[in-house]
mmCIF file of C-alpha atoms and ligand atoms in Angstrom:
data_model
loop_
_atom_site.group_PDB
_atom_site.id
_atom_site.type_symbol
_atom_site.label_atom_id
_atom_site.label_comp_id
_atom_site.label_asym_id
_atom_site.label_seq_id
_atom_site.Cartn_x
_atom_site.Cartn_y
_atom_site.Cartn_z
ATOM 1 C CA MET A 1 32.592 3.666 18.832
ATOM 2 C CA ASN A 2 30.427 5.091 16.067
ATOM 3 C CA LYS A 3 27.172 3.256 15.507
ATOM 4 C CA LYS A 4 26.592 1.648 12.128
ATOM 5 C CA ILE A 5 24.019 3.166 9.817
ATOM 6 C CA ALA A 6 20.776 1.446 8.813
ATOM 7 C CA LEU A 7 18.590 2.847 6.053
ATOM 8 C CA THR A 8 15.429 1.782 4.282
ATOM 9 C CA GLY A 9 12.668 3.289 2.167
ATOM 10 C CA ILE A 10 9.107 2.421 1.266
ATOM 11 C CA LYS A 11 7.451 3.359 -2.011
ATOM 12 C CA PRO A 12 4.132 5.141 -1.473
ATOM 13 C CA THR A 13 2.178 3.162 -4.041
ATOM 14 C CA GLY A 14 -0.914 2.343 -1.987
ATOM 15 C CA SER A 15 -1.968 1.392 1.516
ATOM 16 C CA LEU A 16 0.549 -0.326 3.777
ATOM 17 C CA HIS A 17 -0.132 -3.981 4.515
ATOM 18 C CA ILE A 18 1.129 -6.499 7.046
ATOM 19 C CA GLY A 19 3.762 -7.739 4.559
ATOM 20 C CA ASN A 20 5.303 -4.259 4.609
ATOM 21 C CA TYR A 21 4.955 -4.166 8.384
ATOM 22 C CA PHE A 22 6.761 -7.447 9.111
ATOM 23 C CA GLY A 23 9.073 -7.391 6.091
ATOM 24 C CA ALA A 24 10.169 -3.770 6.303
ATOM 25 C CA ILE A 25 8.816 -1.516 9.061
ATOM 26 C CA LYS A 26 9.077 -3.682 12.165
ATOM 27 C CA PRO A 27 12.603 -5.011 11.528
ATOM 28 C CA ALA A 28 13.708 -1.494 10.618
ATOM 29 C CA LEU A 29 12.315 -0.068 13.852
ATOM 30 C CA ALA A 30 13.972 -2.844 15.863
ATOM 31 C CA LEU A 31 17.332 -1.647 14.541
ATOM 32 C CA THR A 32 16.918 1.828 16.059
ATOM 33 C CA ALA A 33 18.292 0.507 19.357
ATOM 34 C CA ASN A 34 21.722 -0.319 17.937
ATOM 35 C CA TYR A 35 22.070 1.677 14.729
ATOM 36 C CA GLU A 36 21.890 5.218 13.537
ATOM 37 C CA THR A 37 18.779 5.022 11.382
ATOM 38 C CA ARG A 38 17.581 6.836 8.283
ATOM 39 C CA TYR A 39 14.129 5.908 6.979
ATOM 40 C CA PHE A 40 12.291 7.549 4.123
ATOM 41 C CA ILE A 41 9.317 7.679 1.767
ATOM 42 C CA ALA A 42 10.499 6.791 -1.762
ATOM 43 C CA ASP A 43 8.115 9.119 -3.580
ATOM 44 C CA TYR A 44 10.088 9.506 -6.829
ATOM 45 C CA HIS A 45 10.193 5.717 -7.043
ATOM 46 C CA ALA A 46 6.407 5.695 -6.829
ATOM 47 C CA LEU A 47 6.122 8.211 -9.671
ATOM 48 C CA ASN A 48 7.226 5.494 -12.118
ATOM 49 C CA THR A 49 3.857 3.818 -11.716
ATOM 50 C CA MET A 50 1.579 6.376 -10.025
ATOM 51 C CA LYS A 51 0.485 9.084 -12.430
ATOM 52 C CA ASP A 52 -2.598 10.289 -10.538
ATOM 53 C CA PRO A 53 -1.549 13.261 -8.358
ATOM 54 C CA ALA A 54 -4.333 12.880 -5.785
ATOM 55 C CA GLU A 55 -3.614 9.189 -5.316
ATOM 56 C CA LEU A 56 0.118 9.748 -5.020
ATOM 57 C CA SER A 57 -0.134 12.533 -2.462
ATOM 58 C CA VAL A 58 -2.579 10.542 -0.310
ATOM 59 C CA SER A 59 -0.293 7.555 -0.469
ATOM 60 C CA ILE A 60 2.777 9.597 0.534
ATOM 61 C CA ARG A 61 0.939 10.803 3.654
ATOM 62 C CA GLU A 62 -0.352 7.330 4.434
ATOM 63 C CA VAL A 63 3.063 5.751 4.311
ATOM 64 C CA ALA A 64 4.590 8.564 6.376
ATOM 65 C CA ALA A 65 1.815 8.307 8.974
ATOM 66 C CA GLY A 66 2.205 4.531 8.883
ATOM 67 C CA TRP A 67 5.855 4.679 9.926
ATOM 68 C CA LEU A 68 4.992 6.999 12.809
ATOM 69 C CA ALA A 69 1.985 4.932 13.894
ATOM 70 C CA ALA A 70 4.177 1.830 13.937
ATOM 71 C CA GLY A 71 6.436 3.553 16.454
ATOM 72 C CA LEU A 72 9.063 5.540 14.550
ATOM 73 C CA ASP A 73 10.450 8.247 16.838
ATOM 74 C CA PRO A 74 11.499 11.235 14.693
ATOM 75 C CA ASP A 75 13.908 12.346 17.430
ATOM 76 C CA LYS A 76 15.855 9.100 17.026
ATOM 77 C CA VAL A 77 15.400 8.365 13.306
ATOM 78 C CA ILE A 78 16.196 10.735 10.447
ATOM 79 C CA PHE A 79 12.832 10.507 8.692
ATOM 80 C CA TYR A 80 12.241 12.273 5.369
ATOM 81 C CA ARG A 81 10.803 12.207 1.877
ATOM 82 C CA GLN A 82 13.184 11.182 -0.915
ATOM 83 C CA SER A 83 11.964 14.138 -2.996
ATOM 84 C CA SER A 84 13.188 16.576 -0.312
ATOM 85 C CA ILE A 85 16.818 15.541 -0.865
ATOM 86 C CA PRO A 86 17.878 16.838 -4.322
ATOM 87 C CA GLU A 87 21.401 15.508 -3.696
ATOM 88 C CA VAL A 88 20.005 11.993 -4.246
ATOM 89 C CA PHE A 89 19.217 12.835 -7.850
ATOM 90 C CA GLU A 90 22.617 14.372 -8.457
ATOM 91 C CA LEU A 91 24.248 11.233 -7.096
ATOM 92 C CA THR A 92 21.992 9.131 -9.334
ATOM 93 C CA THR A 93 23.467 10.866 -12.379
ATOM 94 C CA MET A 94 26.997 10.208 -11.167
ATOM 95 C CA LEU A 95 26.213 6.530 -10.439
ATOM 96 C CA MET A 96 24.770 6.142 -13.955
ATOM 97 C CA ALA A 97 28.274 6.695 -15.350
ATOM 98 C CA PHE A 98 29.424 3.553 -13.515
ATOM 99 C CA THR A 99 26.381 1.362 -14.147
ATOM 100 C CA SER A 100 26.436 -0.923 -17.143
ATOM 101 C CA LYS A 101 23.230 -1.242 -19.095
ATOM 102 C CA GLY A 102 23.674 -5.009 -18.841
ATOM 103 C CA LEU A 103 23.328 -4.814 -15.060
ATOM 104 C CA MET A 104 19.952 -3.107 -15.461
ATOM 105 C CA ASN A 105 18.881 -5.687 -18.063
ATOM 106 C CA ARG A 106 19.324 -8.340 -15.370
ATOM 107 C CA ALA A 107 17.035 -6.669 -12.793
ATOM 108 C CA HIS A 108 14.209 -9.067 -11.820
ATOM 109 C CA ALA A 109 11.453 -6.442 -12.046
ATOM 110 C CA TYR A 110 12.466 -5.332 -15.544
ATOM 111 C CA LYS A 111 13.057 -8.897 -16.738
ATOM 112 C CA ALA A 112 9.604 -9.947 -15.543
ATOM 113 C CA ILE A 113 7.937 -7.223 -17.624
ATOM 114 C CA VAL A 114 9.976 -8.074 -20.724
ATOM 115 C CA GLN A 115 9.119 -11.740 -20.323
ATOM 116 C CA GLU A 116 5.431 -10.942 -19.989
ATOM 117 C CA ASN A 117 5.608 -8.748 -23.098
ATOM 118 C CA ASN A 118 7.343 -11.533 -25.015
ATOM 119 C CA GLU A 119 4.696 -14.040 -23.949
ATOM 120 C CA LYS A 120 1.981 -11.700 -25.158
ATOM 121 C CA GLN A 121 3.986 -11.016 -28.328
ATOM 122 C CA ASN A 122 4.124 -7.311 -27.471
ATOM 123 C CA ASP A 123 7.143 -5.106 -28.040
ATOM 124 C CA PRO A 124 9.596 -6.314 -25.331
ATOM 125 C CA ASP A 125 9.812 -2.835 -23.794
ATOM 126 C CA ALA A 126 6.101 -2.030 -23.906
ATOM 127 C CA GLY A 127 5.086 -0.197 -20.720
ATOM 128 C CA VAL A 128 8.700 0.234 -19.533
ATOM 129 C CA ASN A 129 9.626 3.828 -18.762
ATOM 130 C CA MET A 130 13.224 4.840 -18.107
ATOM 131 C CA GLY A 131 12.395 5.432 -14.434
ATOM 132 C CA LEU A 132 11.488 1.789 -14.148
ATOM 133 C CA PHE A 133 14.492 0.621 -16.159
ATOM 134 C CA THR A 134 16.948 2.670 -14.071
ATOM 135 C CA TYR A 135 15.113 2.038 -10.778
ATOM 136 C CA PRO A 136 18.062 0.182 -9.222
ATOM 137 C CA VAL A 137 20.356 3.194 -9.797
ATOM 138 C CA LEU A 138 18.045 5.588 -7.965
ATOM 139 C CA MET A 139 17.725 3.014 -5.195
ATOM 140 C CA ALA A 140 21.524 2.682 -5.033
ATOM 141 C CA ALA A 141 21.756 6.480 -4.689
ATOM 142 C CA ASP A 142 19.161 6.439 -1.860
ATOM 143 C CA ILE A 143 21.319 3.948 -0.004
ATOM 144 C CA ILE A 144 24.817 5.180 -0.814
ATOM 145 C CA ILE A 145 24.211 8.877 -0.216
ATOM 146 C CA PHE A 146 23.648 8.273 3.517
ATOM 147 C CA ASP A 147 26.701 6.007 3.994
ATOM 148 C CA SER A 148 24.400 3.091 4.825
ATOM 149 C CA ASP A 149 25.946 -0.031 6.299
ATOM 150 C CA VAL A 150 22.794 -2.161 6.378
ATOM 151 C CA VAL A 151 19.519 -2.029 4.509
ATOM 152 C CA PRO A 152 16.624 -3.893 6.159
ATOM 153 C CA VAL A 153 14.268 -5.179 3.420
ATOM 154 C CA GLY A 154 12.171 -8.147 2.320
ATOM 155 C CA LYS A 155 13.793 -10.847 0.171
ATOM 156 C CA ASP A 156 12.491 -9.364 -3.081
ATOM 157 C CA GLN A 157 14.734 -6.315 -2.653
ATOM 158 C CA VAL A 158 18.021 -8.147 -2.097
ATOM 159 C CA GLN A 159 18.983 -8.034 -5.778
ATOM 160 C CA HIS A 160 18.676 -4.237 -5.748
ATOM 161 C CA ILE A 161 21.028 -3.981 -2.794
ATOM 162 C CA GLU A 162 23.513 -6.298 -4.487
ATOM 163 C CA MET A 163 23.401 -3.940 -7.462
ATOM 164 C CA ALA A 164 24.127 -0.996 -5.143
ATOM 165 C CA GLN A 165 27.129 -2.993 -3.867
ATOM 166 C CA ASP A 166 28.336 -3.625 -7.425
ATOM 167 C CA ILE A 167 28.040 0.038 -8.343
ATOM 168 C CA ALA A 168 29.779 1.311 -5.171
ATOM 169 C CA GLN A 169 32.552 -1.263 -5.530
ATOM 170 C CA SER A 170 33.277 -0.369 -9.132
ATOM 171 C CA ILE A 171 33.525 3.308 -8.162
ATOM 172 C CA ASN A 172 35.877 2.545 -5.265
ATOM 173 C CA ALA A 173 37.964 0.315 -7.554
ATOM 174 C CA ASN A 174 38.162 3.034 -10.196
ATOM 175 C CA TYR A 175 39.417 5.702 -7.769
ATOM 176 C CA LYS A 176 41.489 3.225 -5.698
ATOM 177 C CA GLN A 177 39.993 4.497 -2.444
ATOM 178 C CA GLU A 178 36.825 4.009 -0.399
ATOM 179 C CA VAL A 179 34.830 6.866 -1.876
ATOM 180 C CA LEU A 180 31.468 5.238 -1.148
ATOM 181 C CA ARG A 181 30.400 2.849 1.589
ATOM 182 C CA VAL A 182 29.307 -0.605 0.383
ATOM 183 C CA PRO A 183 25.915 -1.576 1.926
ATOM 184 C CA GLN A 184 24.718 -4.999 3.124
ATOM 185 C CA PRO A 185 21.113 -6.286 2.935
ATOM 186 C CA ALA A 186 19.448 -7.367 6.220
ATOM 187 C CA VAL A 187 16.597 -9.838 5.699
ATOM 188 C CA GLN A 188 14.475 -11.054 8.620
ATOM 189 C CA GLU A 189 14.355 -14.800 8.071
ATOM 190 C CA ASN A 190 11.132 -15.643 9.925
ATOM 191 C CA SER A 191 9.107 -13.058 8.065
ATOM 192 C CA ALA A 192 11.054 -12.829 4.841
ATOM 193 C CA VAL A 193 7.921 -13.519 2.822
ATOM 194 C CA VAL A 194 4.587 -12.828 4.488
ATOM 195 C CA PRO A 195 1.886 -14.862 2.706
ATOM 196 C CA GLY A 196 -1.238 -13.149 1.398
ATOM 197 C CA LEU A 197 -4.902 -14.160 1.609
ATOM 198 C CA ASP A 198 -4.527 -16.490 -1.387
ATOM 199 C CA GLY A 199 -1.250 -18.085 -0.238
ATOM 200 C CA ARG A 200 0.962 -16.176 -2.678
ATOM 201 C CA LYS A 201 3.332 -13.485 -1.377
ATOM 202 C CA MET A 202 1.283 -10.671 0.119
ATOM 203 C CA SER A 203 1.513 -7.788 -2.346
ATOM 204 C CA LYS A 204 -0.516 -4.811 -3.506
ATOM 205 C CA SER A 205 -0.079 -6.043 -7.055
ATOM 206 C CA TYR A 206 -1.839 -9.344 -6.260
ATOM 207 C CA GLY A 207 -4.759 -7.722 -4.408
ATOM 208 C CA ASN A 208 -4.296 -10.261 -1.593
ATOM 209 C CA THR A 209 -3.307 -7.971 1.263
ATOM 210 C CA ILE A 210 -4.362 -7.418 4.838
ATOM 211 C CA PRO A 211 -4.048 -3.607 5.077
ATOM 212 C CA LEU A 212 -2.275 -2.468 8.215
ATOM 213 C CA PHE A 213 -4.913 0.086 9.147
ATOM 214 C CA ALA A 214 -8.088 -1.680 8.012
ATOM 215 C CA PRO A 215 -11.055 -0.942 10.295
ATOM 216 C CA GLU A 216 -11.775 -3.846 12.661
ATOM 217 C CA LYS A 217 -14.813 -5.030 10.692
ATOM 218 C CA ASN A 218 -12.930 -5.178 7.389
ATOM 219 C CA LEU A 219 -10.003 -6.867 9.068
ATOM 220 C CA ARG A 220 -12.279 -9.631 10.284
ATOM 221 C CA LYS A 221 -13.898 -10.029 6.857
ATOM 222 C CA LEU A 222 -10.513 -10.281 5.146
ATOM 223 C CA ILE A 223 -9.247 -12.888 7.580
ATOM 224 C CA MET A 224 -12.398 -14.945 7.052
ATOM 225 C CA ARG A 225 -11.588 -14.867 3.305
ATOM 226 C CA ILE A 226 -8.230 -16.642 3.674
ATOM 227 C CA VAL A 227 -8.176 -19.606 1.309
ATOM 228 C CA THR A 228 -8.156 -23.024 3.052
ATOM 229 C CA ASN A 229 -8.377 -26.627 1.884
ATOM 230 C CA SER A 230 -11.441 -28.832 2.245
ATOM 231 C CA GLN A 231 -10.292 -30.837 5.295
ATOM 232 C CA ALA A 232 -13.226 -31.604 7.581
ATOM 233 C CA MET A 233 -13.448 -30.212 11.090
ATOM 234 C CA GLU A 234 -12.610 -33.451 12.861
ATOM 235 C CA GLU A 235 -9.456 -34.171 10.817
ATOM 236 C CA PRO A 236 -6.055 -33.459 12.407
ATOM 237 C CA LYS A 237 -4.314 -30.629 10.545
ATOM 238 C CA ASP A 238 -0.706 -29.727 9.887
ATOM 239 C CA PRO A 239 -0.031 -26.216 11.218
ATOM 240 C CA GLU A 240 3.178 -25.774 9.244
ATOM 241 C CA THR A 241 1.413 -25.963 5.862
ATOM 242 C CA SER A 242 -1.487 -23.710 6.873
ATOM 243 C CA GLN A 243 -1.584 -20.063 5.706
ATOM 244 C CA ILE A 244 -3.598 -19.209 8.784
ATOM 245 C CA PHE A 245 -0.943 -20.617 11.076
ATOM 246 C CA LEU A 246 1.912 -18.936 9.177
ATOM 247 C CA LEU A 247 0.185 -15.586 9.721
ATOM 248 C CA TYR A 248 -0.666 -16.492 13.329
ATOM 249 C CA LYS A 249 3.010 -17.047 14.090
ATOM 250 C CA LEU A 250 3.767 -13.435 13.183
ATOM 251 C CA PHE A 251 1.356 -12.069 15.784
ATOM 252 C CA ALA A 252 1.131 -14.649 18.569
ATOM 253 C CA LEU A 253 3.329 -15.286 21.617
ATOM 254 C CA PRO A 254 5.356 -18.541 21.595
ATOM 255 C CA GLU A 255 2.988 -20.196 24.084
ATOM 256 C CA GLU A 256 -0.031 -19.181 21.993
ATOM 257 C CA GLN A 257 1.641 -20.652 18.917
ATOM 258 C CA ALA A 258 2.300 -23.938 20.713
ATOM 259 C CA ALA A 259 -1.307 -24.084 21.957
ATOM 260 C CA LEU A 260 -2.836 -23.470 18.529
ATOM 261 C CA ALA A 261 -0.434 -25.943 16.880
ATOM 262 C CA ALA A 262 -1.592 -28.572 19.373
ATOM 263 C CA ARG A 263 -5.252 -27.874 18.534
ATOM 264 C CA TYR A 264 -4.450 -28.241 14.820
ATOM 265 C CA ARG A 265 -2.777 -31.608 15.387
ATOM 266 C CA ALA A 266 -5.491 -32.925 17.716
ATOM 267 C CA GLY A 267 -8.270 -32.504 15.127
ATOM 268 C CA GLY A 268 -11.745 -31.249 15.986
ATOM 269 C CA MET A 269 -10.965 -27.655 15.092
ATOM 270 C CA GLY A 270 -12.439 -26.213 11.904
ATOM 271 C CA TRP A 271 -10.832 -23.519 9.753
ATOM 272 C CA GLY A 272 -13.410 -20.980 10.958
ATOM 273 C CA GLU A 273 -12.173 -21.345 14.516
ATOM 274 C CA ALA A 274 -8.543 -21.043 13.468
ATOM 275 C CA LYS A 275 -9.426 -17.830 11.635
ATOM 276 C CA GLU A 276 -11.137 -16.439 14.758
ATOM 277 C CA GLU A 277 -7.952 -17.107 16.729
ATOM 278 C CA LEU A 278 -5.930 -15.376 14.031
ATOM 279 C CA PHE A 279 -8.252 -12.366 14.012
ATOM 280 C CA ARG A 280 -7.925 -12.056 17.784
ATOM 281 C CA VAL A 281 -4.119 -11.754 17.773
ATOM 282 C CA VAL A 282 -3.978 -9.602 14.636
ATOM 283 C CA ASN A 283 -6.485 -7.137 16.034
ATOM 284 C CA ARG A 284 -4.697 -7.097 19.389
ATOM 285 C CA GLU A 285 -1.495 -5.915 17.716
ATOM 286 C CA LEU A 286 -3.048 -3.610 15.126
ATOM 287 C CA SER A 287 -5.700 -1.777 17.213
ATOM 288 C CA PRO A 288 -3.272 0.630 18.913
ATOM 289 C CA LEU A 289 -1.515 1.243 15.572
ATOM 290 C CA ARG A 290 -4.813 2.053 13.905
ATOM 291 C CA GLU A 291 -5.668 4.591 16.614
ATOM 292 C CA ARG A 292 -2.301 6.323 16.351
ATOM 293 C CA PHE A 293 -2.603 6.352 12.555
ATOM 294 C CA GLN A 294 -5.954 8.137 12.765
ATOM 295 C CA ALA A 295 -4.578 10.765 15.136
ATOM 296 C CA ILE A 296 -1.552 11.433 12.895
ATOM 297 C CA THR A 297 -3.532 11.702 9.667
ATOM 298 C CA ALA A 298 -5.890 14.147 11.400
ATOM 299 C CA ASP A 299 -2.960 16.600 11.669
ATOM 300 C CA PRO A 300 -1.381 16.897 8.190
ATOM 301 C CA ALA A 301 0.525 20.087 9.095
ATOM 302 C CA GLY A 302 2.166 18.284 12.011
ATOM 303 C CA LEU A 303 3.194 15.461 9.697
ATOM 304 C CA ASP A 304 4.700 17.926 7.206
ATOM 305 C CA ARG A 305 6.693 19.562 10.005
ATOM 306 C CA ILE A 306 8.156 16.214 11.061
ATOM 307 C CA LEU A 307 9.192 15.385 7.490
ATOM 308 C CA ALA A 308 10.662 18.851 6.887
ATOM 309 C CA ALA A 309 12.738 18.610 10.078
ATOM 310 C CA GLY A 310 13.990 15.196 8.916
ATOM 311 C CA ALA A 311 15.030 16.557 5.524
ATOM 312 C CA GLU A 312 16.927 19.360 7.232
ATOM 313 C CA LYS A 313 18.957 16.812 9.208
ATOM 314 C CA ALA A 314 19.475 14.586 6.164
ATOM 315 C CA ARG A 315 20.659 17.088 3.562
ATOM 316 C CA PRO A 316 24.052 17.975 5.071
ATOM 317 C CA ILE A 317 24.929 14.260 5.248
ATOM 318 C CA ALA A 318 23.917 13.796 1.615
ATOM 319 C CA ALA A 319 25.874 16.869 0.563
ATOM 320 C CA ALA A 320 29.020 15.540 2.251
ATOM 321 C CA THR A 321 28.853 12.257 0.300
ATOM 322 C CA LEU A 322 28.407 14.161 -2.949
ATOM 323 C CA ARG A 323 31.354 16.438 -2.177
ATOM 324 C CA ARG A 324 33.547 13.394 -1.486
ATOM 325 C CA PHE A 325 32.546 11.729 -4.749
ATOM 326 C CA ARG A 326 32.865 14.885 -6.864
ATOM 327 C CA LYS A 327 36.326 15.513 -5.469
ATOM 328 C CA ALA A 328 37.424 11.930 -6.197
ATOM 329 C CA ALA A 329 35.960 12.235 -9.702
ATOM 330 C CA GLY A 330 37.749 15.504 -10.460
ATOM 331 C CA ILE A 331 34.569 17.573 -10.776
HETATM 332 P P1 ADP B 1 4.140 -4.552 -2.581
HETATM 333 O O1 ADP B 1 4.665 -5.906 -2.999
HETATM 334 O O2 ADP B 1 2.864 -4.693 -1.849
HETATM 335 O O3 ADP B 1 4.054 -3.564 -3.724
HETATM 336 P P2 ADP B 1 6.446 -3.059 -1.796
HETATM 337 O O4 ADP B 1 7.182 -3.622 -2.971
HETATM 338 O O5 ADP B 1 6.042 -1.629 -1.837
HETATM 339 O O6 ADP B 1 5.178 -3.966 -1.525
HETATM 340 O O7 ADP B 1 7.314 -3.342 -0.491
HETATM 341 C C1 ADP B 1 7.722 -2.417 0.510
HETATM 342 C C2 ADP B 1 8.615 -3.138 1.509
HETATM 343 O O8 ADP B 1 7.895 -4.195 2.159
HETATM 344 C C3 ADP B 1 9.845 -3.811 0.874
HETATM 345 O O9 ADP B 1 10.951 -3.742 1.774
HETATM 346 C C4 ADP B 1 9.401 -5.251 0.700
HETATM 347 O O10 ADP B 1 10.479 -6.149 0.691
HETATM 348 C C5 ADP B 1 8.520 -5.450 1.923
HETATM 349 N N1 ADP B 1 7.461 -6.417 1.616
HETATM 350 C C6 ADP B 1 6.418 -6.253 0.751
HETATM 351 N N2 ADP B 1 5.630 -7.341 0.723
HETATM 352 C C7 ADP B 1 6.172 -8.226 1.595
HETATM 353 C C8 ADP B 1 5.814 -9.547 2.027
HETATM 354 N N3 ADP B 1 4.731 -10.171 1.578
HETATM 355 N N4 ADP B 1 6.614 -10.152 2.924
HETATM 356 C C9 ADP B 1 7.708 -9.524 3.419
HETATM 357 N N5 ADP B 1 8.097 -8.286 3.074
HETATM 358 C C10 ADP B 1 7.354 -7.626 2.168
HETATM 359 N N1 LIG B 2 12.610 -0.519 -3.903
HETATM 360 C C1 LIG B 2 12.052 -0.568 -2.581
HETATM 361 C C2 LIG B 2 10.709 -1.302 -2.661
HETATM 362 O O1 LIG B 2 10.130 -1.428 -3.699
HETATM 363 C C3 LIG B 2 11.848 0.798 -2.003
HETATM 364 C C4 LIG B 2 13.137 1.542 -1.888
HETATM 365 C C5 LIG B 2 13.519 2.618 -2.626
HETATM 366 C C6 LIG B 2 14.200 1.245 -0.986
HETATM 367 N N2 LIG B 2 14.758 3.016 -2.247
HETATM 368 C C7 LIG B 2 15.214 2.223 -1.260
HETATM 369 C C8 LIG B 2 14.401 0.280 -0.001
HETATM 370 C C9 LIG B 2 16.415 2.209 -0.559
HETATM 371 C C10 LIG B 2 15.613 0.289 0.685
HETATM 372 C C11 LIG B 2 16.613 1.243 0.413
HETATM 373 O O2 LIG B 2 10.235 -1.744 -1.671
#
């Protein structure tokens, strides 16, 4: 039986953080056992917001090296840069013809900017470029062009995948045949939203991240900065409402989780101690990643070769989807 296809992409808009790791990279890598997998760097998506060439090219390399450091095996995963697959952009144009403007108006990211503009009494579309407005169409093309069955992502991306479903379904309905495969989102429930240092969702845009490859010293400093309440050391504490414990659960073994939860409930443990425990398990998991990351970034030519080989494997698949669609469309 043919394996199903899993695909996901990460925008290179800054350093990877543990939200990206648990929300996107780790679940995606876990799927490599049972799926055919296609993972990529969404560099044209990043161009919507990143206009500094040096920053963008560093970020592209960082995200690529990040995937590899986290364990991506380029012999098992088709691993490439979005910008290396021109067929994606051709498909985007074809999808545009089946995407109502109203659908784009409803996209959360666009709506949030319009709302902010309205609140500030700016022009509603101030700061909105067409790349941003049509973002979900490019993302649909990324997904659809590789016949993806499942798309592992964090919760915030589910709406985009539902839009890709809508677009693919309306094309299939129009041509009365399954021209394009309809994808499904795959959200990891226990890490759907990784909290940041301030308790909000961890995100580059909030400046509340724990970077995946932070040097040990910085990692420790960041963890010590996690916001806590003013409960005294001797008071019993509820692990389930503690940011520190929520993060701890991502890194610790079940028996470690049970032990720390018991110390919370018993009282007598201050927040400083809980943070030390958190640092210990975070550093245990991230140290080997950090070392691999340094080795990979020290060999940029090697990284380029891996990505070029991935693009070579990816392009024939993309071309086949385009051919199918063009034929159905009469082009
Ligand atoms: P950011 O919010 O930092 O800009 P991105 O939007 O680039 O992150 O997200 C890249 C991937 O990581 C997406 O699949 C997204 O769903 C996932 N992700 C980002 N932040 C988190 C988080 N705090 N918890 C879970 N998943 C996340
Ligand atoms: N929009 C995604 C994000 O911001 C990145 C992305 C681009 C993506 N194309 C994709 C994710 C295709 C999954 C599938 O995180």
